[in-house]
């Protein structure tokens, strides 16, 4: 007998997306970068970095493991070369491009002021994130928070807070969703007062839920924006497939 799961439904004024692990599955590419980095640095343990540092800024990781290499310009150059050197190991998260473009299209065409209601907040540098977006055919958003734009990386909420402030939804009554895959990013989104869609591209559902995700999914392929309400300035988003969803999102079929 087939059991039909009740869709999860939420309403938001704005959506904030992480990049690596949320829009693009770059784990393979990033892992190859760390393995290559460790070849000439015996004091660096690439597998431990791969296991523990997803979602953190590359500069912060290098500063911890190999302080002598922690020069901003050099790290930025290394990061920017990852899509060129290891891009064959990366692929889009299913449904991510489509969902971003839905938010973008409705923001521009259905709202009164035509301003974007979505942003990207990534621990990656501008050169790295820009190349991933090009790979995904996503245009750079108006609000694009990269590693260079914060002094405190995830799990600190600075990046997500800056994004919601810049979008104009800083007030606590505004509903903002953060799409994330890493515990550090989930903590950052929570700290910025958002609720979290946790994507299991890097970690298993139990770990994503334990990190604080309010809805836990494999990817974004079952998401769609049902409607936009100009009176409340809210998007209605429906999720058909998920591992877990807080009760508050299951009140409407």
JSON list of C-alpha atoms in Angstrom, two decimals:
[
{"chain": "A", "resi": 1, "resn": "UNK", "atom": "CA", "xyz": [0.00, 0.00, 0.00]},
{"chain": "A", "resi": 2, "resn": "UNK", "atom": "CA", "xyz": [1.32, 3.43, -0.93]},
{"chain": "A", "resi": 3, "resn": "UNK", "atom": "CA", "xyz": [1.36, 5.96, 1.90]},
{"chain": "A", "resi": 4, "resn": "UNK", "atom": "CA", "xyz": [1.07, 9.58, 0.84]},
{"chain": "A", "resi": 5, "resn": "UNK", "atom": "CA", "xyz": [3.10, 12.01, 2.96]},
{"chain": "A", "resi": 6, "resn": "UNK", "atom": "CA", "xyz": [1.50, 15.32, 3.84]},
{"chain": "A", "resi": 7, "resn": "UNK", "atom": "CA", "xyz": [3.33, 18.20, 2.15]},
{"chain": "A", "resi": 8, "resn": "UNK", "atom": "CA", "xyz": [5.25, 20.65, 4.29]},
{"chain": "A", "resi": 9, "resn": "UNK", "atom": "CA", "xyz": [4.27, 24.28, 3.73]},
{"chain": "A", "resi": 10, "resn": "UNK", "atom": "CA", "xyz": [5.95, 27.50, 4.80]},
{"chain": "A", "resi": 11, "resn": "UNK", "atom": "CA", "xyz": [5.59, 31.23, 4.17]},
{"chain": "A", "resi": 12, "resn": "UNK", "atom": "CA", "xyz": [8.58, 33.54, 3.80]},
{"chain": "A", "resi": 13, "resn": "UNK", "atom": "CA", "xyz": [9.47, 37.10, 2.93]},
{"chain": "A", "resi": 14, "resn": "UNK", "atom": "CA", "xyz": [12.98, 36.15, 1.78]},
{"chain": "A", "resi": 15, "resn": "UNK", "atom": "CA", "xyz": [15.21, 33.14, 1.10]},
{"chain": "A", "resi": 16, "resn": "UNK", "atom": "CA", "xyz": [18.95, 32.95, 1.81]},
{"chain": "A", "resi": 17, "resn": "UNK", "atom": "CA", "xyz": [20.99, 30.23, 0.11]},
{"chain": "A", "resi": 18, "resn": "UNK", "atom": "CA", "xyz": [24.36, 28.80, 1.02]},
{"chain": "A", "resi": 19, "resn": "UNK", "atom": "CA", "xyz": [26.35, 27.81, -2.09]},
{"chain": "A", "resi": 20, "resn": "UNK", "atom": "CA", "xyz": [28.63, 24.78, -1.60]},
{"chain": "A", "resi": 21, "resn": "UNK", "atom": "CA", "xyz": [26.49, 21.78, -0.65]},
{"chain": "A", "resi": 22, "resn": "UNK", "atom": "CA", "xyz": [23.25, 23.72, -1.15]},
{"chain": "A", "resi": 23, "resn": "UNK", "atom": "CA", "xyz": [23.28, 24.96, -4.73]},
{"chain": "A", "resi": 24, "resn": "UNK", "atom": "CA", "xyz": [26.25, 22.93, -5.96]},
{"chain": "A", "resi": 25, "resn": "UNK", "atom": "CA", "xyz": [27.56, 19.63, -4.64]},
{"chain": "A", "resi": 26, "resn": "UNK", "atom": "CA", "xyz": [31.19, 20.69, -4.58]},
{"chain": "A", "resi": 27, "resn": "UNK", "atom": "CA", "xyz": [32.30, 18.23, -1.90]},
{"chain": "A", "resi": 28, "resn": "UNK", "atom": "CA", "xyz": [34.28, 16.13, -4.35]},
{"chain": "A", "resi": 29, "resn": "UNK", "atom": "CA", "xyz": [36.04, 19.14, -5.84]},
{"chain": "A", "resi": 30, "resn": "UNK", "atom": "CA", "xyz": [36.84, 20.66, -2.44]},
{"chain": "A", "resi": 31, "resn": "UNK", "atom": "CA", "xyz": [38.08, 17.30, -1.16]},
{"chain": "A", "resi": 32, "resn": "UNK", "atom": "CA", "xyz": [40.46, 16.96, -4.08]},
{"chain": "A", "resi": 33, "resn": "UNK", "atom": "CA", "xyz": [41.75, 20.46, -3.41]},
{"chain": "A", "resi": 34, "resn": "UNK", "atom": "CA", "xyz": [42.57, 19.58, 0.21]},
{"chain": "A", "resi": 35, "resn": "UNK", "atom": "CA", "xyz": [44.25, 16.33, -0.79]},
{"chain": "A", "resi": 36, "resn": "UNK", "atom": "CA", "xyz": [46.37, 18.22, -3.29]},
{"chain": "A", "resi": 37, "resn": "UNK", "atom": "CA", "xyz": [47.12, 20.91, -0.69]},
{"chain": "A", "resi": 38, "resn": "UNK", "atom": "CA", "xyz": [48.32, 18.28, 1.78]},
{"chain": "A", "resi": 39, "resn": "UNK", "atom": "CA", "xyz": [50.73, 16.59, -0.63]},
{"chain": "A", "resi": 40, "resn": "UNK", "atom": "CA", "xyz": [53.50, 19.08, 0.13]},
{"chain": "A", "resi": 41, "resn": "UNK", "atom": "CA", "xyz": [52.51, 19.76, 3.75]},
{"chain": "A", "resi": 42, "resn": "UNK", "atom": "CA", "xyz": [53.07, 16.76, 6.02]},
{"chain": "A", "resi": 43, "resn": "UNK", "atom": "CA", "xyz": [51.65, 18.65, 8.99]},
{"chain": "A", "resi": 44, "resn": "UNK", "atom": "CA", "xyz": [48.26, 18.91, 7.25]},
{"chain": "A", "resi": 45, "resn": "UNK", "atom": "CA", "xyz": [45.72, 16.08, 7.50]},
{"chain": "A", "resi": 46, "resn": "UNK", "atom": "CA", "xyz": [43.48, 16.45, 4.43]},
{"chain": "A", "resi": 47, "resn": "UNK", "atom": "CA", "xyz": [41.03, 13.73, 5.46]},
{"chain": "A", "resi": 48, "resn": "UNK", "atom": "CA", "xyz": [40.48, 15.37, 8.85]},
{"chain": "A", "resi": 49, "resn": "UNK", "atom": "CA", "xyz": [39.91, 18.72, 7.17]},
{"chain": "A", "resi": 50, "resn": "UNK", "atom": "CA", "xyz": [37.42, 17.12, 4.78]},
{"chain": "A", "resi": 51, "resn": "UNK", "atom": "CA", "xyz": [35.64, 15.46, 7.71]},
{"chain": "A", "resi": 52, "resn": "UNK", "atom": "CA", "xyz": [35.38, 18.48, 9.99]},
{"chain": "A", "resi": 53, "resn": "UNK", "atom": "CA", "xyz": [35.58, 21.73, 8.04]},
{"chain": "A", "resi": 54, "resn": "UNK", "atom": "CA", "xyz": [32.73, 21.75, 5.55]},
{"chain": "A", "resi": 55, "resn": "UNK", "atom": "CA", "xyz": [30.91, 25.09, 5.60]},
{"chain": "A", "resi": 56, "resn": "UNK", "atom": "CA", "xyz": [33.87, 27.01, 7.03]},
{"chain": "A", "resi": 57, "resn": "UNK", "atom": "CA", "xyz": [35.95, 29.62, 5.22]},
{"chain": "A", "resi": 58, "resn": "UNK", "atom": "CA", "xyz": [39.04, 28.19, 3.53]},
{"chain": "A", "resi": 59, "resn": "UNK", "atom": "CA", "xyz": [41.15, 30.95, 5.07]},
{"chain": "A", "resi": 60, "resn": "UNK", "atom": "CA", "xyz": [40.03, 29.95, 8.57]},
{"chain": "A", "resi": 61, "resn": "UNK", "atom": "CA", "xyz": [40.85, 26.29, 7.90]},
{"chain": "A", "resi": 62, "resn": "UNK", "atom": "CA", "xyz": [44.30, 27.10, 6.51]},
{"chain": "A", "resi": 63, "resn": "UNK", "atom": "CA", "xyz": [44.99, 29.48, 9.40]},
{"chain": "A", "resi": 64, "resn": "UNK", "atom": "CA", "xyz": [44.29, 26.60, 11.77]},
{"chain": "A", "resi": 65, "resn": "UNK", "atom": "CA", "xyz": [46.20, 23.84, 9.97]},
{"chain": "A", "resi": 66, "resn": "UNK", "atom": "CA", "xyz": [48.94, 25.69, 8.10]},
{"chain": "A", "resi": 67, "resn": "UNK", "atom": "CA", "xyz": [49.28, 29.24, 9.48]},
{"chain": "A", "resi": 68, "resn": "UNK", "atom": "CA", "xyz": [52.29, 30.03, 7.33]},
{"chain": "A", "resi": 69, "resn": "UNK", "atom": "CA", "xyz": [50.01, 29.75, 4.26]},
{"chain": "A", "resi": 70, "resn": "UNK", "atom": "CA", "xyz": [47.30, 32.00, 5.67]},
{"chain": "A", "resi": 71, "resn": "UNK", "atom": "CA", "xyz": [47.72, 34.94, 3.32]},
{"chain": "A", "resi": 72, "resn": "UNK", "atom": "CA", "xyz": [44.46, 36.36, 2.05]},
{"chain": "A", "resi": 73, "resn": "UNK", "atom": "CA", "xyz": [45.53, 36.95, -1.56]},
{"chain": "A", "resi": 74, "resn": "UNK", "atom": "CA", "xyz": [47.10, 33.51, -1.86]},
{"chain": "A", "resi": 75, "resn": "UNK", "atom": "CA", "xyz": [44.12, 31.70, -0.33]},
{"chain": "A", "resi": 76, "resn": "UNK", "atom": "CA", "xyz": [41.75, 33.62, -2.58]},
{"chain": "A", "resi": 77, "resn": "UNK", "atom": "CA", "xyz": [43.78, 32.59, -5.62]},
{"chain": "A", "resi": 78, "resn": "UNK", "atom": "CA", "xyz": [43.82, 28.95, -4.54]},
{"chain": "A", "resi": 79, "resn": "UNK", "atom": "CA", "xyz": [40.07, 28.93, -3.96]},
{"chain": "A", "resi": 80, "resn": "UNK", "atom": "CA", "xyz": [39.33, 30.58, -7.25]},
{"chain": "A", "resi": 81, "resn": "UNK", "atom": "CA", "xyz": [41.23, 27.85, -9.08]},
{"chain": "A", "resi": 82, "resn": "UNK", "atom": "CA", "xyz": [39.16, 24.99, -7.61]},
{"chain": "A", "resi": 83, "resn": "UNK", "atom": "CA", "xyz": [36.42, 24.99, -10.29]},
{"chain": "A", "resi": 84, "resn": "UNK", "atom": "CA", "xyz": [39.09, 25.13, -12.99]},
{"chain": "A", "resi": 85, "resn": "UNK", "atom": "CA", "xyz": [41.24, 22.35, -11.52]},
{"chain": "A", "resi": 86, "resn": "UNK", "atom": "CA", "xyz": [38.63, 20.08, -9.91]},
{"chain": "A", "resi": 87, "resn": "UNK", "atom": "CA", "xyz": [35.28, 21.21, -11.35]},
{"chain": "A", "resi": 88, "resn": "UNK", "atom": "CA", "xyz": [34.69, 17.81, -12.92]},
{"chain": "A", "resi": 89, "resn": "UNK", "atom": "CA", "xyz": [33.93, 16.52, -9.41]},
{"chain": "A", "resi": 90, "resn": "UNK", "atom": "CA", "xyz": [31.10, 19.07, -8.87]},
{"chain": "A", "resi": 91, "resn": "UNK", "atom": "CA", "xyz": [27.45, 18.92, -9.89]},
{"chain": "A", "resi": 92, "resn": "UNK", "atom": "CA", "xyz": [24.26, 20.92, -9.19]},
{"chain": "A", "resi": 93, "resn": "UNK", "atom": "CA", "xyz": [22.07, 19.99, -6.24]},
{"chain": "A", "resi": 94, "resn": "UNK", "atom": "CA", "xyz": [18.84, 18.67, -7.83]},
{"chain": "A", "resi": 95, "resn": "UNK", "atom": "CA", "xyz": [16.16, 21.33, -7.90]},
{"chain": "A", "resi": 96, "resn": "UNK", "atom": "CA", "xyz": [18.41, 24.13, -6.62]},
{"chain": "A", "resi": 97, "resn": "UNK", "atom": "CA", "xyz": [18.75, 26.09, -9.84]},
{"chain": "A", "resi": 98, "resn": "UNK", "atom": "CA", "xyz": [15.03, 25.86, -10.52]},
{"chain": "A", "resi": 99, "resn": "UNK", "atom": "CA", "xyz": [14.07, 27.05, -7.03]},
{"chain": "A", "resi": 100, "resn": "UNK", "atom": "CA", "xyz": [16.46, 30.01, -7.10]},
{"chain": "A", "resi": 101, "resn": "UNK", "atom": "CA", "xyz": [15.13, 31.05, -10.48]},
{"chain": "A", "resi": 102, "resn": "UNK", "atom": "CA", "xyz": [11.55, 30.78, -9.20]},
{"chain": "A", "resi": 103, "resn": "UNK", "atom": "CA", "xyz": [12.36, 33.16, -6.35]},
{"chain": "A", "resi": 104, "resn": "UNK", "atom": "CA", "xyz": [14.13, 35.48, -8.75]},
{"chain": "A", "resi": 105, "resn": "UNK", "atom": "CA", "xyz": [11.35, 35.50, -11.33]},
{"chain": "A", "resi": 106, "resn": "UNK", "atom": "CA", "xyz": [8.58, 36.16, -8.81]},
{"chain": "A", "resi": 107, "resn": "UNK", "atom": "CA", "xyz": [10.67, 38.79, -7.03]},
{"chain": "A", "resi": 108, "resn": "UNK", "atom": "CA", "xyz": [11.13, 40.74, -10.22]},
{"chain": "A", "resi": 109, "resn": "UNK", "atom": "CA", "xyz": [7.72, 40.23, -11.79]},
{"chain": "A", "resi": 110, "resn": "UNK", "atom": "CA", "xyz": [5.14, 39.71, -9.04]},
{"chain": "A", "resi": 111, "resn": "UNK", "atom": "CA", "xyz": [6.23, 42.17, -6.36]},
{"chain": "A", "resi": 112, "resn": "UNK", "atom": "CA", "xyz": [5.47, 45.87, -6.20]},
{"chain": "A", "resi": 113, "resn": "UNK", "atom": "CA", "xyz": [9.08, 47.08, -6.19]},
{"chain": "A", "resi": 114, "resn": "UNK", "atom": "CA", "xyz": [10.65, 44.30, -8.26]},
{"chain": "A", "resi": 115, "resn": "UNK", "atom": "CA", "xyz": [13.53, 43.82, -5.83]},
{"chain": "A", "resi": 116, "resn": "UNK", "atom": "CA", "xyz": [15.07, 40.42, -5.25]},
{"chain": "A", "resi": 117, "resn": "UNK", "atom": "CA", "xyz": [13.83, 38.54, -2.20]},
{"chain": "A", "resi": 118, "resn": "UNK", "atom": "CA", "xyz": [16.72, 36.09, -2.20]},
{"chain": "A", "resi": 119, "resn": "UNK", "atom": "CA", "xyz": [20.46, 36.17, -1.56]},
{"chain": "A", "resi": 120, "resn": "UNK", "atom": "CA", "xyz": [23.51, 33.93, -1.40]},
{"chain": "A", "resi": 121, "resn": "UNK", "atom": "CA", "xyz": [25.63, 33.70, 1.75]},
{"chain": "A", "resi": 122, "resn": "UNK", "atom": "CA", "xyz": [28.70, 31.54, 1.28]},
{"chain": "A", "resi": 123, "resn": "UNK", "atom": "CA", "xyz": [31.93, 30.78, 3.09]},
{"chain": "A", "resi": 124, "resn": "UNK", "atom": "CA", "xyz": [33.59, 30.68, -0.33]},
{"chain": "A", "resi": 125, "resn": "UNK", "atom": "CA", "xyz": [35.49, 33.59, -1.80]},
{"chain": "A", "resi": 126, "resn": "UNK", "atom": "CA", "xyz": [34.06, 35.77, -4.57]},
{"chain": "A", "resi": 127, "resn": "UNK", "atom": "CA", "xyz": [36.16, 34.14, -7.34]},
{"chain": "A", "resi": 128, "resn": "UNK", "atom": "CA", "xyz": [35.13, 30.64, -6.24]},
{"chain": "A", "resi": 129, "resn": "UNK", "atom": "CA", "xyz": [31.43, 31.37, -5.74]},
{"chain": "A", "resi": 130, "resn": "UNK", "atom": "CA", "xyz": [31.20, 33.35, -8.98]},
{"chain": "A", "resi": 131, "resn": "UNK", "atom": "CA", "xyz": [32.57, 30.41, -10.95]},
{"chain": "A", "resi": 132, "resn": "UNK", "atom": "CA", "xyz": [30.11, 28.00, -9.30]},
{"chain": "A", "resi": 133, "resn": "UNK", "atom": "CA", "xyz": [27.21, 30.29, -10.24]},
{"chain": "A", "resi": 134, "resn": "UNK", "atom": "CA", "xyz": [28.44, 30.42, -13.82]},
{"chain": "A", "resi": 135, "resn": "UNK", "atom": "CA", "xyz": [28.52, 26.61, -13.84]},
{"chain": "A", "resi": 136, "resn": "UNK", "atom": "CA", "xyz": [24.94, 26.57, -12.51]},
{"chain": "A", "resi": 137, "resn": "UNK", "atom": "CA", "xyz": [23.71, 29.29, -14.94]},
{"chain": "A", "resi": 138, "resn": "UNK", "atom": "CA", "xyz": [22.55, 31.39, -11.98]},
{"chain": "A", "resi": 139, "resn": "UNK", "atom": "CA", "xyz": [23.08, 35.14, -12.31]},
{"chain": "A", "resi": 140, "resn": "UNK", "atom": "CA", "xyz": [24.94, 36.77, -9.44]},
{"chain": "A", "resi": 141, "resn": "UNK", "atom": "CA", "xyz": [22.33, 38.10, -7.00]},
{"chain": "A", "resi": 142, "resn": "UNK", "atom": "CA", "xyz": [22.14, 41.69, -5.84]},
{"chain": "A", "resi": 143, "resn": "UNK", "atom": "CA", "xyz": [22.98, 40.53, -2.31]},
{"chain": "A", "resi": 144, "resn": "UNK", "atom": "CA", "xyz": [25.98, 38.20, -2.56]},
{"chain": "A", "resi": 145, "resn": "UNK", "atom": "CA", "xyz": [27.78, 37.69, 0.76]},
{"chain": "A", "resi": 146, "resn": "UNK", "atom": "CA", "xyz": [31.13, 35.94, 0.26]},
{"chain": "A", "resi": 147, "resn": "UNK", "atom": "CA", "xyz": [34.06, 35.25, 2.58]},
{"chain": "A", "resi": 148, "resn": "UNK", "atom": "CA", "xyz": [35.62, 38.63, 1.90]},
{"chain": "A", "resi": 149, "resn": "UNK", "atom": "CA", "xyz": [32.54, 40.49, 3.14]},
{"chain": "A", "resi": 150, "resn": "UNK", "atom": "CA", "xyz": [32.54, 39.18, 6.71]},
{"chain": "A", "resi": 151, "resn": "UNK", "atom": "CA", "xyz": [35.08, 39.34, 9.51]},
{"chain": "A", "resi": 152, "resn": "UNK", "atom": "CA", "xyz": [33.53, 36.34, 11.26]},
{"chain": "A", "resi": 153, "resn": "UNK", "atom": "CA", "xyz": [32.68, 33.24, 9.26]},
{"chain": "A", "resi": 154, "resn": "UNK", "atom": "CA", "xyz": [30.08, 30.57, 9.91]},
{"chain": "A", "resi": 155, "resn": "UNK", "atom": "CA", "xyz": [28.95, 29.43, 12.49]},
{"chain": "A", "resi": 156, "resn": "UNK", "atom": "CA", "xyz": [28.87, 33.13, 13.37]},
{"chain": "A", "resi": 157, "resn": "UNK", "atom": "CA", "xyz": [25.59, 34.62, 12.05]},
{"chain": "A", "resi": 158, "resn": "UNK", "atom": "CA", "xyz": [27.21, 37.76, 10.59]},
{"chain": "A", "resi": 159, "resn": "UNK", "atom": "CA", "xyz": [26.82, 36.75, 6.94]},
{"chain": "A", "resi": 160, "resn": "UNK", "atom": "CA", "xyz": [23.16, 35.76, 7.17]},
{"chain": "A", "resi": 161, "resn": "UNK", "atom": "CA", "xyz": [22.31, 38.74, 9.34]},
{"chain": "A", "resi": 162, "resn": "UNK", "atom": "CA", "xyz": [23.97, 41.09, 6.85]},
{"chain": "A", "resi": 163, "resn": "UNK", "atom": "CA", "xyz": [22.00, 39.50, 4.01]},
{"chain": "A", "resi": 164, "resn": "UNK", "atom": "CA", "xyz": [18.61, 39.84, 5.64]},
{"chain": "A", "resi": 165, "resn": "UNK", "atom": "CA", "xyz": [19.45, 43.41, 6.71]},
{"chain": "A", "resi": 166, "resn": "UNK", "atom": "CA", "xyz": [20.47, 44.36, 3.17]},
{"chain": "A", "resi": 167, "resn": "UNK", "atom": "CA", "xyz": [17.33, 42.80, 1.71]},
{"chain": "A", "resi": 168, "resn": "UNK", "atom": "CA", "xyz": [15.29, 44.90, 4.14]},
{"chain": "A", "resi": 169, "resn": "UNK", "atom": "CA", "xyz": [13.94, 42.05, 6.26]},
{"chain": "A", "resi": 170, "resn": "UNK", "atom": "CA", "xyz": [15.96, 42.62, 9.41]},
{"chain": "A", "resi": 171, "resn": "UNK", "atom": "CA", "xyz": [12.96, 42.97, 11.71]},
{"chain": "A", "resi": 172, "resn": "UNK", "atom": "CA", "xyz": [12.16, 39.93, 13.83]},
{"chain": "A", "resi": 173, "resn": "UNK", "atom": "CA", "xyz": [8.59, 39.57, 12.53]},
{"chain": "A", "resi": 174, "resn": "UNK", "atom": "CA", "xyz": [9.85, 38.99, 8.99]},
{"chain": "A", "resi": 175, "resn": "UNK", "atom": "CA", "xyz": [10.04, 35.33, 8.02]},
{"chain": "A", "resi": 176, "resn": "UNK", "atom": "CA", "xyz": [13.36, 34.36, 6.48]},
{"chain": "A", "resi": 177, "resn": "UNK", "atom": "CA", "xyz": [14.42, 30.86, 5.44]},
{"chain": "A", "resi": 178, "resn": "UNK", "atom": "CA", "xyz": [18.03, 29.71, 5.16]},
{"chain": "A", "resi": 179, "resn": "UNK", "atom": "CA", "xyz": [18.95, 26.77, 2.90]},
{"chain": "A", "resi": 180, "resn": "UNK", "atom": "CA", "xyz": [22.03, 25.01, 4.30]},
{"chain": "A", "resi": 181, "resn": "UNK", "atom": "CA", "xyz": [23.79, 21.67, 4.41]},
{"chain": "A", "resi": 182, "resn": "UNK", "atom": "CA", "xyz": [26.47, 22.10, 7.08]},
{"chain": "A", "resi": 183, "resn": "UNK", "atom": "CA", "xyz": [26.10, 22.31, 10.88]},
{"chain": "A", "resi": 184, "resn": "UNK", "atom": "CA", "xyz": [28.20, 25.49, 10.90]},
{"chain": "A", "resi": 185, "resn": "UNK", "atom": "CA", "xyz": [25.86, 27.12, 8.41]},
{"chain": "A", "resi": 186, "resn": "UNK", "atom": "CA", "xyz": [22.74, 25.87, 10.18]},
{"chain": "A", "resi": 187, "resn": "UNK", "atom": "CA", "xyz": [24.00, 27.45, 13.41]},
{"chain": "A", "resi": 188, "resn": "UNK", "atom": "CA", "xyz": [24.72, 30.69, 11.54]},
{"chain": "A", "resi": 189, "resn": "UNK", "atom": "CA", "xyz": [21.22, 30.80, 10.08]},
{"chain": "A", "resi": 190, "resn": "UNK", "atom": "CA", "xyz": [19.63, 30.11, 13.45]},
{"chain": "A", "resi": 191, "resn": "UNK", "atom": "CA", "xyz": [21.73, 32.85, 14.98]},
{"chain": "A", "resi": 192, "resn": "UNK", "atom": "CA", "xyz": [20.36, 35.26, 12.39]},
{"chain": "A", "resi": 193, "resn": "UNK", "atom": "CA", "xyz": [16.80, 34.42, 13.39]},
{"chain": "A", "resi": 194, "resn": "UNK", "atom": "CA", "xyz": [15.90, 32.34, 10.34]},
{"chain": "A", "resi": 195, "resn": "UNK", "atom": "CA", "xyz": [14.37, 28.91, 10.13]},
{"chain": "A", "resi": 196, "resn": "UNK", "atom": "CA", "xyz": [16.40, 26.28, 8.33]},
{"chain": "A", "resi": 197, "resn": "UNK", "atom": "CA", "xyz": [15.93, 23.90, 5.44]},
{"chain": "A", "resi": 198, "resn": "UNK", "atom": "CA", "xyz": [18.73, 21.36, 5.91]},
{"chain": "A", "resi": 199, "resn": "UNK", "atom": "CA", "xyz": [19.99, 19.54, 2.81]},
{"chain": "A", "resi": 200, "resn": "UNK", "atom": "CA", "xyz": [21.58, 16.11, 3.20]},
{"chain": "A", "resi": 201, "resn": "UNK", "atom": "CA", "xyz": [24.19, 16.53, 0.48]},
{"chain": "A", "resi": 202, "resn": "UNK", "atom": "CA", "xyz": [27.11, 16.23, 2.90]},
{"chain": "A", "resi": 203, "resn": "UNK", "atom": "CA", "xyz": [25.74, 14.82, 6.17]},
{"chain": "A", "resi": 204, "resn": "UNK", "atom": "CA", "xyz": [23.09, 12.22, 6.99]},
{"chain": "A", "resi": 205, "resn": "UNK", "atom": "CA", "xyz": [19.55, 13.29, 7.96]},
{"chain": "A", "resi": 206, "resn": "UNK", "atom": "CA", "xyz": [20.06, 12.61, 11.66]},
{"chain": "A", "resi": 207, "resn": "UNK", "atom": "CA", "xyz": [23.07, 14.91, 11.85]},
{"chain": "A", "resi": 208, "resn": "UNK", "atom": "CA", "xyz": [21.35, 17.64, 9.83]},
{"chain": "A", "resi": 209, "resn": "UNK", "atom": "CA", "xyz": [18.30, 17.50, 12.09]},
{"chain": "A", "resi": 210, "resn": "UNK", "atom": "CA", "xyz": [20.43, 17.39, 15.25]},
{"chain": "A", "resi": 211, "resn": "UNK", "atom": "CA", "xyz": [22.25, 20.52, 14.03]},
{"chain": "A", "resi": 212, "resn": "UNK", "atom": "CA", "xyz": [18.95, 22.38, 14.19]},
{"chain": "A", "resi": 213, "resn": "UNK", "atom": "CA", "xyz": [17.32, 22.10, 10.75]},
{"chain": "A", "resi": 214, "resn": "UNK", "atom": "CA", "xyz": [13.55, 22.63, 10.81]},
{"chain": "A", "resi": 215, "resn": "UNK", "atom": "CA", "xyz": [12.94, 20.76, 7.56]},
{"chain": "A", "resi": 216, "resn": "UNK", "atom": "CA", "xyz": [15.36, 18.04, 6.42]},
{"chain": "A", "resi": 217, "resn": "UNK", "atom": "CA", "xyz": [15.53, 17.02, 2.75]},
{"chain": "A", "resi": 218, "resn": "UNK", "atom": "CA", "xyz": [17.81, 15.14, 0.37]},
{"chain": "A", "resi": 219, "resn": "UNK", "atom": "CA", "xyz": [17.75, 17.96, -2.18]},
{"chain": "A", "resi": 220, "resn": "UNK", "atom": "CA", "xyz": [15.50, 20.72, -3.51]},
{"chain": "A", "resi": 221, "resn": "UNK", "atom": "CA", "xyz": [13.80, 18.78, -6.30]},
{"chain": "A", "resi": 222, "resn": "UNK", "atom": "CA", "xyz": [10.40, 18.59, -4.55]},
{"chain": "A", "resi": 223, "resn": "UNK", "atom": "CA", "xyz": [10.19, 22.32, -3.70]},
{"chain": "A", "resi": 224, "resn": "UNK", "atom": "CA", "xyz": [7.99, 24.73, -5.56]},
{"chain": "A", "resi": 225, "resn": "UNK", "atom": "CA", "xyz": [6.64, 28.20, -4.89]},
{"chain": "A", "resi": 226, "resn": "UNK", "atom": "CA", "xyz": [2.88, 27.88, -4.87]},
{"chain": "A", "resi": 227, "resn": "UNK", "atom": "CA", "xyz": [2.12, 31.60, -4.84]},
{"chain": "A", "resi": 228, "resn": "UNK", "atom": "CA", "xyz": [3.13, 35.11, -3.79]},
{"chain": "A", "resi": 229, "resn": "UNK", "atom": "CA", "xyz": [0.81, 37.27, -1.68]},
{"chain": "A", "resi": 230, "resn": "UNK", "atom": "CA", "xyz": [1.39, 40.98, -2.41]},
{"chain": "A", "resi": 231, "resn": "UNK", "atom": "CA", "xyz": [-0.59, 42.04, 0.68]},
{"chain": "A", "resi": 232, "resn": "UNK", "atom": "CA", "xyz": [1.71, 40.21, 3.10]},
{"chain": "A", "resi": 233, "resn": "UNK", "atom": "CA", "xyz": [4.77, 40.17, 0.80]},
{"chain": "A", "resi": 234, "resn": "UNK", "atom": "CA", "xyz": [5.11, 36.43, 1.43]},
{"chain": "A", "resi": 235, "resn": "UNK", "atom": "CA", "xyz": [5.92, 33.45, -0.75]},
{"chain": "A", "resi": 236, "resn": "UNK", "atom": "CA", "xyz": [4.08, 30.20, -0.11]},
{"chain": "A", "resi": 237, "resn": "UNK", "atom": "CA", "xyz": [6.52, 27.31, -0.55]},
{"chain": "A", "resi": 238, "resn": "UNK", "atom": "CA", "xyz": [5.46, 23.67, -0.71]},
{"chain": "A", "resi": 239, "resn": "UNK", "atom": "CA", "xyz": [7.76, 20.68, -0.05]},
{"chain": "A", "resi": 240, "resn": "UNK", "atom": "CA", "xyz": [6.53, 17.23, -1.05]},
{"chain": "A", "resi": 241, "resn": "UNK", "atom": "CA", "xyz": [9.47, 15.00, -0.06]},
{"chain": "A", "resi": 242, "resn": "UNK", "atom": "CA", "xyz": [11.35, 15.33, 3.22]},
{"chain": "A", "resi": 243, "resn": "UNK", "atom": "CA", "xyz": [12.89, 13.27, 6.00]},
{"chain": "A", "resi": 244, "resn": "UNK", "atom": "CA", "xyz": [11.60, 15.50, 8.77]},
{"chain": "A", "resi": 245, "resn": "UNK", "atom": "CA", "xyz": [9.55, 18.67, 9.18]},
{"chain": "A", "resi": 246, "resn": "UNK", "atom": "CA", "xyz": [8.59, 20.55, 12.31]},
{"chain": "A", "resi": 247, "resn": "UNK", "atom": "CA", "xyz": [4.91, 20.28, 13.17]},
{"chain": "A", "resi": 248, "resn": "UNK", "atom": "CA", "xyz": [4.30, 23.96, 12.41]},
{"chain": "A", "resi": 249, "resn": "UNK", "atom": "CA", "xyz": [4.97, 23.27, 8.70]},
{"chain": "A", "resi": 250, "resn": "UNK", "atom": "CA", "xyz": [2.46, 20.42, 8.54]},
{"chain": "A", "resi": 251, "resn": "UNK", "atom": "CA", "xyz": [-0.65, 22.40, 9.44]},
{"chain": "A", "resi": 252, "resn": "UNK", "atom": "CA", "xyz": [-1.78, 22.87, 5.84]},
{"chain": "A", "resi": 253, "resn": "UNK", "atom": "CA", "xyz": [-2.24, 20.09, 3.32]}
]
